[in-house]
Amino acid sequence: MTIVALAQGTVEGNTSGKDTIQLQKTTNDSITWDKTLDEVVISSQRQLVKSEADKLTYDVQGDEESKTKNIMEMLRKVPMVTVDGEDNIRVNGSSDFKIYKNGHPDPAMSKNPKEVLKSIPATMVKKIEVITEPGAKYDAEGTSAVLNIVMVDGSKFAGVTGSISGGISHVGHADGNGYIMTQLGKFVLSANYGMSHISSRGTENHSESENIYTASGSRLYSTAAGSNPGHVNYGELEASWEIDSLNLLTLSMEGYGYTIDVRGEGREDMYHADSSLSYGYNNRYWLPSYSYQDWGGRLDYQHKTRRPEEAFTFSYMLSTTNSHRDQETELSNMTNVPFNYSGYTVFSRERFYEHTLQADWVRPLAEHHKLETGLKYIYRLNKSETREEYQWIDETQAPVTPVGMTGRFNHITQVGAAYMEYLVNYNKWSARAGLRYEWSRLQGEYPDGNAENFHRNLSDWVPSASVNYKFNDANSLKMNYNVNIRRPGISYLNPAVRTSPTTIEFGNPHLSSSRSHNLSMTFMHIGPKLTYNLHPYITFANNWFTAVKYVKDDITYSTYDNVLKYYRFGLRGYAQWKPLEKTNVTLNVGINREHEKNPNQGYTLGSWYSDIYAQFTQQLPWKLKLTVSGGGQIGHDVASVYVLSGSYYWYGMNVQRSFLKDDQLTVRIGMEDPIGNEYHRYTTRTVQGDYTGYRNSWNKSKAFGIRVTWRFGKLKTSVKKTDTTITNDDVMGGIKKGN
C-alpha cells in the first residue's frame, strides 16, 4: 500500500492490500484518517545534537534512552566524547579536559568520573555541552576543553539515592566508592567518598638508559627496577539552599590525598671514550615518607533577576595542598667514584595556599544578543623547604659548603582580572568575541637570606573569537582563535639544588608567564547513522616554559627558562558510526606536526606523529554488552627540544551485564593487553644537546579485573549549582590535584 503524509512526521504500520491512506490536517491541528490501520505509529526525528559558536550540545532529555541509562552511558553517544572499556573519558581524542556541572568545575566528577557519573541517572540531565575552544572567561585559566553537564532545573524528590561500587584486578589493585544524595526541604545534600589500593605487583617497572657525552666521549650506562605501591583517599560534601526562585546558595568541601611507598635499585657505570671503566656503583633508593594532601572549599551565591537569563554570581574559593617527600639513597659496590659520600637524603616540603574572589554578570541585551562580564582576584602562596644530608666516607674530606642549597623559598602570585564577552545568534550565524585583561605580580622571598628578594609586575591581554555558520541541520563550520596564559609553579621556581652523582637540578625563580596562540577550524556533520568532524588547528608560542640542560665534567645540569619557540599544527578527526541498531563504532585520530626551538642554545627539533583511539561496542543477547577499544601513537612526538618519544599501543576489552529492577546491579569483567608480553616498552631518544642516547622503560600492562556496582534509591534532582563559579588552572610545574 501507499501512505501519503501531509502532517509533519512519518507513519509506520502493519497493513495489507494496496489501498492509499491519506492524512489530512484540520483547522484545529488534529489529524483525521480515511482508513483505520493496525499498529500505526506516527514518529518524528528530533535533532539531538546542536553546534553553536562556543560549544556543541547533546540534548539528553530528547533521547528516549535517557529514561533507562546513567550519565556515563549517555556520554558514549555524545559527539567528540569517547569512553573506553575501562570508562576512561576523552574529549576530541584527548584526556586533557575539565568536567563541569552546571557551568563550573565539579571536583568529584573530575577526580572520580567513573563511579560518580555512573551513579547518577540520565533523567537528571538536561544536556551535555562539549566546549573545545573555551571563551574569554576560561582561556587565561589554561583550560583546553570543557565537558559541561547541565542538570534538569526545578525538579523535586523525596528519599535517598546513591551507589556503592568496588573492583579488584589480578595484580592486586583494589578500589571502592560510595555516593549518597538526599533532600531536606529546600536543602539538597550529597556526599562522596572513595579509596583505592595500588599494589606493588601492579606497579613493577624497570628501565635502562645510555648517555654519550659530546665533549668527552664518555658513556653512562644505567639500569633500574622498582615499584610504587600506595593508597589513595578522596571525598566531597556538597550542599545547596534554594532561598527562593531568584536566590541560590551553594557550598562545596573536598579532600584528596595519597601516600606512596616508592622504592627501587639500580646500577650506574661511567666509561671512558675508549670503553674502559671510569667509575661505577650500585644505588638503592626509597621514599619512606612520600605524601600529598589537597583540601579546599567553595562558596557561591547567585541572584537572578526577573529578566530571563540575567544572573549575578559572587564566589569565594579556598584551595590548599601539602606535599611531603623524603628520598633516601644508599650507594654500594663503588669503584673509583669521584665523590666522597656513600649515600644522601633529600628532604622536601611544598605547601600551597590559594584564595580566589570572583563576580560574574550575565545579561541578555536583545532577542539574539548576550553580554557576559566579570572580575576576579587570586592570591597564591607557594612555600618550599629543601634540605640535603650526606653520609661522608671521610669526614675530614667533607666540603665546607653544602653540595646542594639548603633553605626555604616563598613565591607569591597575585592576579587581578576582568573579562567581557559578547555573543550573538541570528538565523544560521552565531558568533562570540571576548577580551580578558590580567594584571599579575610575582614576588620571590628567601626567608633564610640565601639570595635577594625580588618582584615583577606583568600585564596580559587575552583575546578570543569564534564564528559558526550552520549550512543546514546536519552541517556546520566554525572558526576559532584564542590565547592561553600559563604561570610557573613552585617546582619550576624553586632554586634549591638537588644533586646526585651524575645530575644537578634546580629551578629558576625569575620565570615569568607564558602565552600561546591557537587557531582552529571545525567542520561538523551530524547524521542519524554517521556523525563526524574535521578539525585542522595550529598552536604557537614564543616564550614558553622549557627545560634547559647542559653538561659540565660529565655531570648534567637541568633548570627551566622562558625561551622556547614552538608551533604545532595538524588535523584531528572524529567519527561515530552506528551501522546497526545495537552496534556502535567510534574513532578519534590525529595527524600532527610539532616543532620546537631553543634560540639560546641553538637547538631545533621537529617531527610528525599520529595518535589514534578506536572503540567498538556491541549489544549481545541476554543483556550482555561487549566493548573493545584500543589506541596508541605512530611516529615520534617531540618531548623536548632534545628528546623524541617513540611509538606505543594499548588495547582492552570488557563484557558487562546488569541485573535487578532498573539495572541497579552491574557486573563488568575486563582485561587489558591480554595477549603478548606482560610489560609494555616505551622508548625515548635524546638526539641532540651536550649528550645523546636513549631510555627504554618497561611497565606492567597486562591486567584482568572485575567490578560490581549497585545503585539504590530513586533520584530526581541534584545539588543545585550556580550558573558560574571559580576555576583556576593556569599553573605549570606546581602541585597539581590528582598527580
mmCIF file of C-alpha atoms in Angstrom, residues 399-629:
data_model
loop_
_atom_site.group_PDB
_atom_site.id
_atom_site.type_symbol
_atom_site.label_atom_id
_atom_site.label_comp_id
_atom_site.label_asym_id
_atom_site.label_seq_id
_atom_site.Cartn_x
_atom_site.Cartn_y
_atom_site.Cartn_z
ATOM 1 C CA PRO A 399 83.256 20.098 51.886
ATOM 2 C CA VAL A 400 82.919 23.238 53.996
ATOM 3 C CA THR A 401 79.943 24.446 51.964
ATOM 4 C CA PRO A 402 76.981 22.161 51.218
ATOM 5 C CA VAL A 403 76.874 20.410 47.864
ATOM 6 C CA GLY A 404 73.240 21.441 47.433
ATOM 7 C CA MET A 405 71.395 24.547 48.519
ATOM 8 C CA THR A 406 69.697 24.247 51.884
ATOM 9 C CA GLY A 407 66.915 26.649 52.708
ATOM 10 C CA ARG A 408 63.417 27.976 52.202
ATOM 11 C CA PHE A 409 61.805 29.762 49.291
ATOM 12 C CA ASN A 410 58.407 31.522 49.144
ATOM 13 C CA HIS A 411 56.742 32.640 45.956
ATOM 14 C CA ILE A 412 53.656 34.889 45.963
ATOM 15 C CA THR A 413 51.456 35.479 42.922
ATOM 16 C CA GLN A 414 48.619 37.997 42.856
ATOM 17 C CA VAL A 415 46.317 38.151 39.838
ATOM 18 C CA GLY A 416 43.617 40.714 39.084
ATOM 19 C CA ALA A 417 41.461 40.018 36.029
ATOM 20 C CA ALA A 418 38.471 41.439 34.164
ATOM 21 C CA TYR A 419 36.724 39.912 31.167
ATOM 22 C CA MET A 420 33.910 40.783 28.783
ATOM 23 C CA GLU A 421 32.333 38.536 26.177
ATOM 24 C CA TYR A 422 29.682 39.313 23.580
ATOM 25 C CA LEU A 423 27.568 36.592 21.958
ATOM 26 C CA VAL A 424 25.140 36.841 19.049
ATOM 27 C CA ASN A 425 22.955 34.145 17.498
ATOM 28 C CA TYR A 426 20.938 35.017 14.394
ATOM 29 C CA ASN A 427 19.489 32.584 11.845
ATOM 30 C CA LYS A 428 22.346 30.439 10.509
ATOM 31 C CA TRP A 429 25.074 32.577 12.060
ATOM 32 C CA SER A 430 26.380 32.634 15.613
ATOM 33 C CA ALA A 431 29.471 34.422 16.892
ATOM 34 C CA ARG A 432 31.405 35.133 20.072
ATOM 35 C CA ALA A 433 34.048 37.760 20.805
ATOM 36 C CA GLY A 434 35.786 38.248 24.139
ATOM 37 C CA LEU A 435 38.657 40.087 25.764
ATOM 38 C CA ARG A 436 40.285 39.399 29.111
ATOM 39 C CA TYR A 437 42.832 41.601 30.903
ATOM 40 C CA GLU A 438 45.065 40.181 33.613
ATOM 41 C CA TRP A 439 47.477 42.035 35.844
ATOM 42 C CA SER A 440 49.783 39.861 37.918
ATOM 43 C CA ARG A 441 52.502 40.471 40.477
ATOM 44 C CA LEU A 442 55.149 37.797 41.034
ATOM 45 C CA GLN A 443 57.180 38.039 44.233
ATOM 46 C CA GLY A 444 60.015 35.812 45.490
ATOM 47 C CA GLU A 445 61.279 35.716 49.086
ATOM 48 C CA TYR A 446 64.198 33.875 50.729
ATOM 49 C CA PRO A 447 63.464 33.661 54.495
ATOM 50 C CA ASP A 448 66.969 32.298 55.167
ATOM 51 C CA GLY A 449 68.645 35.169 53.312
ATOM 52 C CA ASN A 450 70.301 32.876 50.731
ATOM 53 C CA ALA A 451 69.530 35.342 47.933
ATOM 54 C CA GLU A 452 67.993 38.744 47.365
ATOM 55 C CA ASN A 453 64.201 39.028 47.306
ATOM 56 C CA PHE A 454 62.646 40.131 44.009
ATOM 57 C CA HIS A 455 59.332 41.039 42.376
ATOM 58 C CA ARG A 456 57.934 41.938 38.953
ATOM 59 C CA ASN A 457 54.609 43.091 37.512
ATOM 60 C CA LEU A 458 53.110 41.578 34.367
ATOM 61 C CA SER A 459 50.262 42.688 32.154
ATOM 62 C CA ASP A 460 48.445 40.362 29.726
ATOM 63 C CA TRP A 461 45.618 40.891 27.229
ATOM 64 C CA VAL A 462 43.801 37.674 26.319
ATOM 65 C CA PRO A 463 41.538 37.926 23.234
ATOM 66 C CA SER A 464 39.245 35.210 21.856
ATOM 67 C CA ALA A 465 36.759 34.996 18.993
ATOM 68 C CA SER A 466 34.749 32.394 17.096
ATOM 69 C CA VAL A 467 32.233 32.356 14.252
ATOM 70 C CA ASN A 468 29.881 29.488 13.422
ATOM 71 C CA TYR A 469 27.829 29.057 10.224
ATOM 72 C CA LYS A 470 25.128 26.406 10.006
ATOM 73 C CA PHE A 471 24.587 25.260 6.423
ATOM 74 C CA ASN A 472 21.632 23.109 7.492
ATOM 75 C CA ASP A 473 20.600 20.909 10.397
ATOM 76 C CA ALA A 474 23.338 18.403 9.541
ATOM 77 C CA ASN A 475 26.370 20.527 8.564
ATOM 78 C CA SER A 476 28.159 23.470 10.174
ATOM 79 C CA LEU A 477 31.541 25.238 10.026
ATOM 80 C CA LYS A 478 33.288 27.034 12.907
ATOM 81 C CA MET A 479 36.387 29.264 13.011
ATOM 82 C CA ASN A 480 38.129 29.993 16.331
ATOM 83 C CA TYR A 481 41.026 32.000 17.782
ATOM 84 C CA ASN A 482 42.132 32.225 21.419
ATOM 85 C CA VAL A 483 45.131 32.802 23.687
ATOM 86 C CA ASN A 484 46.224 30.751 26.714
ATOM 87 C CA ILE A 485 48.290 32.013 29.660
ATOM 88 C CA ARG A 486 50.349 29.727 31.917
ATOM 89 C CA ARG A 487 52.270 30.730 35.038
ATOM 90 C CA PRO A 488 55.176 28.835 36.648
ATOM 91 C CA GLY A 489 54.554 26.617 39.654
ATOM 92 C CA ILE A 490 56.768 26.012 42.646
ATOM 93 C CA SER A 491 58.740 23.093 41.153
ATOM 94 C CA TYR A 492 59.769 25.297 38.200
ATOM 95 C CA LEU A 493 60.583 28.232 40.502
ATOM 96 C CA ASN A 494 62.275 26.580 43.497
ATOM 97 C CA PRO A 495 66.016 27.479 43.314
ATOM 98 C CA ALA A 496 67.089 24.728 45.731
ATOM 99 C CA VAL A 497 69.742 22.475 44.211
ATOM 100 C CA ARG A 498 69.080 18.723 44.120
ATOM 101 C CA THR A 499 72.126 16.600 43.394
ATOM 102 C CA SER A 500 73.103 13.043 42.544
ATOM 103 C CA PRO A 501 76.463 11.667 41.391
ATOM 104 C CA THR A 502 75.590 12.342 37.728
ATOM 105 C CA THR A 503 72.952 15.151 37.824
ATOM 106 C CA ILE A 504 72.316 18.564 39.372
ATOM 107 C CA GLU A 505 68.796 20.070 39.186
ATOM 108 C CA PHE A 506 67.440 23.468 40.266
ATOM 109 C CA GLY A 507 64.536 25.767 39.437
ATOM 110 C CA ASN A 508 64.508 29.304 38.067
ATOM 111 C CA PRO A 509 62.818 31.836 40.400
ATOM 112 C CA HIS A 510 62.843 34.520 37.684
ATOM 113 C CA LEU A 511 60.426 32.759 35.310
ATOM 114 C CA SER A 512 57.516 34.860 34.041
ATOM 115 C CA SER A 513 54.168 33.912 32.494
ATOM 116 C CA SER A 514 53.960 32.271 29.057
ATOM 117 C CA ARG A 515 51.304 32.658 26.378
ATOM 118 C CA SER A 516 50.305 30.599 23.355
ATOM 119 C CA HIS A 517 48.083 31.433 20.356
ATOM 120 C CA ASN A 518 45.565 28.951 18.949
ATOM 121 C CA LEU A 519 43.804 28.971 15.569
ATOM 122 C CA SER A 520 41.374 26.245 14.502
ATOM 123 C CA MET A 521 38.518 25.368 12.166
ATOM 124 C CA THR A 522 35.897 22.672 12.709
ATOM 125 C CA PHE A 523 33.546 21.159 10.137
ATOM 126 C CA MET A 524 30.765 19.124 11.735
ATOM 127 C CA HIS A 525 28.347 16.689 10.087
ATOM 128 C CA ILE A 526 25.561 15.231 12.221
ATOM 129 C CA GLY A 527 23.554 12.388 10.744
ATOM 130 C CA PRO A 528 21.230 9.646 12.049
ATOM 131 C CA LYS A 529 23.832 6.921 11.357
ATOM 132 C CA LEU A 530 27.102 8.815 10.956
ATOM 133 C CA THR A 531 28.416 11.836 12.844
ATOM 134 C CA TYR A 532 31.889 13.186 12.136
ATOM 135 C CA ASN A 533 34.013 16.317 12.349
ATOM 136 C CA LEU A 534 37.283 17.538 10.843
ATOM 137 C CA HIS A 535 39.409 19.851 12.951
ATOM 138 C CA PRO A 536 42.550 21.475 11.457
ATOM 139 C CA TYR A 537 44.463 23.541 14.027
ATOM 140 C CA ILE A 538 47.688 25.427 14.701
ATOM 141 C CA THR A 539 49.199 26.474 18.059
ATOM 142 C CA PHE A 540 52.333 28.579 18.514
ATOM 143 C CA ALA A 541 54.270 30.385 21.268
ATOM 144 C CA ASN A 542 57.455 32.446 21.562
ATOM 145 C CA ASN A 543 58.263 32.408 25.297
ATOM 146 C CA TRP A 544 57.010 29.035 26.560
ATOM 147 C CA PHE A 545 58.475 27.247 29.575
ATOM 148 C CA THR A 546 61.104 24.681 28.689
ATOM 149 C CA ALA A 547 63.692 22.510 30.395
ATOM 150 C CA VAL A 548 67.279 23.605 29.797
ATOM 151 C CA LYS A 549 70.064 21.005 30.005
ATOM 152 C CA TYR A 550 73.833 21.308 29.725
ATOM 153 C CA VAL A 551 76.863 19.224 30.741
ATOM 154 C CA LYS A 552 79.998 20.106 32.743
ATOM 155 C CA ASP A 553 82.610 17.450 33.554
ATOM 156 C CA ASP A 554 80.154 14.698 32.504
ATOM 157 C CA ILE A 555 77.536 15.953 35.001
ATOM 158 C CA THR A 556 74.142 17.019 33.592
ATOM 159 C CA TYR A 557 72.689 20.307 34.865
ATOM 160 C CA SER A 558 68.913 20.891 34.486
ATOM 161 C CA THR A 559 66.800 24.008 35.019
ATOM 162 C CA TYR A 560 63.987 25.989 33.268
ATOM 163 C CA ASP A 561 63.653 29.141 31.181
ATOM 164 C CA ASN A 562 61.110 31.198 29.169
ATOM 165 C CA VAL A 563 62.901 30.775 25.842
ATOM 166 C CA LEU A 564 61.059 28.063 23.909
ATOM 167 C CA LYS A 565 59.627 28.918 20.491
ATOM 168 C CA TYR A 566 57.289 26.245 19.232
ATOM 169 C CA TYR A 567 54.447 25.567 16.868
ATOM 170 C CA ARG A 568 52.169 22.592 16.487
ATOM 171 C CA PHE A 569 49.702 22.036 13.675
ATOM 172 C CA GLY A 570 47.676 19.125 12.428
ATOM 173 C CA LEU A 571 44.330 17.636 11.551
ATOM 174 C CA ARG A 572 42.081 15.859 14.035
ATOM 175 C CA GLY A 573 39.126 13.777 13.019
ATOM 176 C CA TYR A 574 36.236 12.252 14.941
ATOM 177 C CA ALA A 575 33.611 9.799 13.707
ATOM 178 C CA GLN A 576 30.767 7.942 15.369
ATOM 179 C CA TRP A 577 29.058 5.338 13.186
ATOM 180 C CA LYS A 578 26.048 3.214 14.010
ATOM 181 C CA PRO A 579 25.794 0.651 11.195
ATOM 182 C CA LEU A 580 23.231 -1.456 13.093
ATOM 183 C CA GLU A 581 20.770 -0.753 15.872
ATOM 184 C CA LYS A 582 22.908 -2.476 18.523
ATOM 185 C CA THR A 583 26.353 -1.721 17.081
ATOM 186 C CA ASN A 584 28.411 1.424 17.556
ATOM 187 C CA VAL A 585 31.884 2.321 16.238
ATOM 188 C CA THR A 586 33.846 5.371 17.411
ATOM 189 C CA LEU A 587 37.121 6.711 16.014
ATOM 190 C CA ASN A 588 39.372 9.577 17.130
ATOM 191 C CA VAL A 589 42.515 10.176 15.102
ATOM 192 C CA GLY A 590 45.061 12.972 14.779
ATOM 193 C CA ILE A 591 47.955 13.712 12.416
ATOM 194 C CA ASN A 592 50.286 16.264 13.993
ATOM 195 C CA ARG A 593 53.488 18.175 13.284
ATOM 196 C CA GLU A 594 55.425 19.613 16.224
ATOM 197 C CA HIS A 595 58.443 21.929 16.071
ATOM 198 C CA GLU A 596 60.483 23.340 18.980
ATOM 199 C CA LYS A 597 63.406 25.771 19.071
ATOM 200 C CA ASN A 598 65.681 26.992 21.869
ATOM 201 C CA PRO A 599 67.444 30.030 20.320
ATOM 202 C CA ASN A 600 69.726 30.486 23.336
ATOM 203 C CA GLN A 601 71.320 27.083 22.768
ATOM 204 C CA GLY A 602 70.766 26.946 19.013
ATOM 205 C CA TYR A 603 68.784 23.693 19.038
ATOM 206 C CA THR A 604 65.786 22.979 16.785
ATOM 207 C CA LEU A 605 63.749 19.767 16.664
ATOM 208 C CA GLY A 606 60.616 18.803 14.726
ATOM 209 C CA SER A 607 58.704 15.643 13.916
ATOM 210 C CA TRP A 608 55.440 14.178 12.582
ATOM 211 C CA TYR A 609 53.350 11.738 14.623
ATOM 212 C CA SER A 610 49.836 10.325 14.652
ATOM 213 C CA ASP A 611 47.624 9.262 17.548
ATOM 214 C CA ILE A 612 44.560 7.057 17.283
ATOM 215 C CA TYR A 613 41.735 5.847 19.508
ATOM 216 C CA ALA A 614 39.075 3.350 18.376
ATOM 217 C CA GLN A 615 36.145 1.686 20.129
ATOM 218 C CA PHE A 616 33.642 -0.985 19.096
ATOM 219 C CA THR A 617 30.518 -1.617 21.191
ATOM 220 C CA GLN A 618 28.027 -4.415 20.574
ATOM 221 C CA GLN A 619 24.837 -5.222 22.475
ATOM 222 C CA LEU A 620 24.647 -9.010 22.815
ATOM 223 C CA PRO A 621 21.810 -11.371 23.771
ATOM 224 C CA TRP A 622 20.911 -11.841 27.447
ATOM 225 C CA LYS A 623 21.565 -8.139 28.169
ATOM 226 C CA LEU A 624 25.302 -8.568 27.675
ATOM 227 C CA LYS A 625 27.349 -5.673 26.249
ATOM 228 C CA LEU A 626 30.786 -6.126 24.677
ATOM 229 C CA THR A 627 33.262 -3.247 24.345
ATOM 230 C CA VAL A 628 36.610 -3.494 22.557
ATOM 231 C CA SER A 629 38.907 -0.474 22.449
#
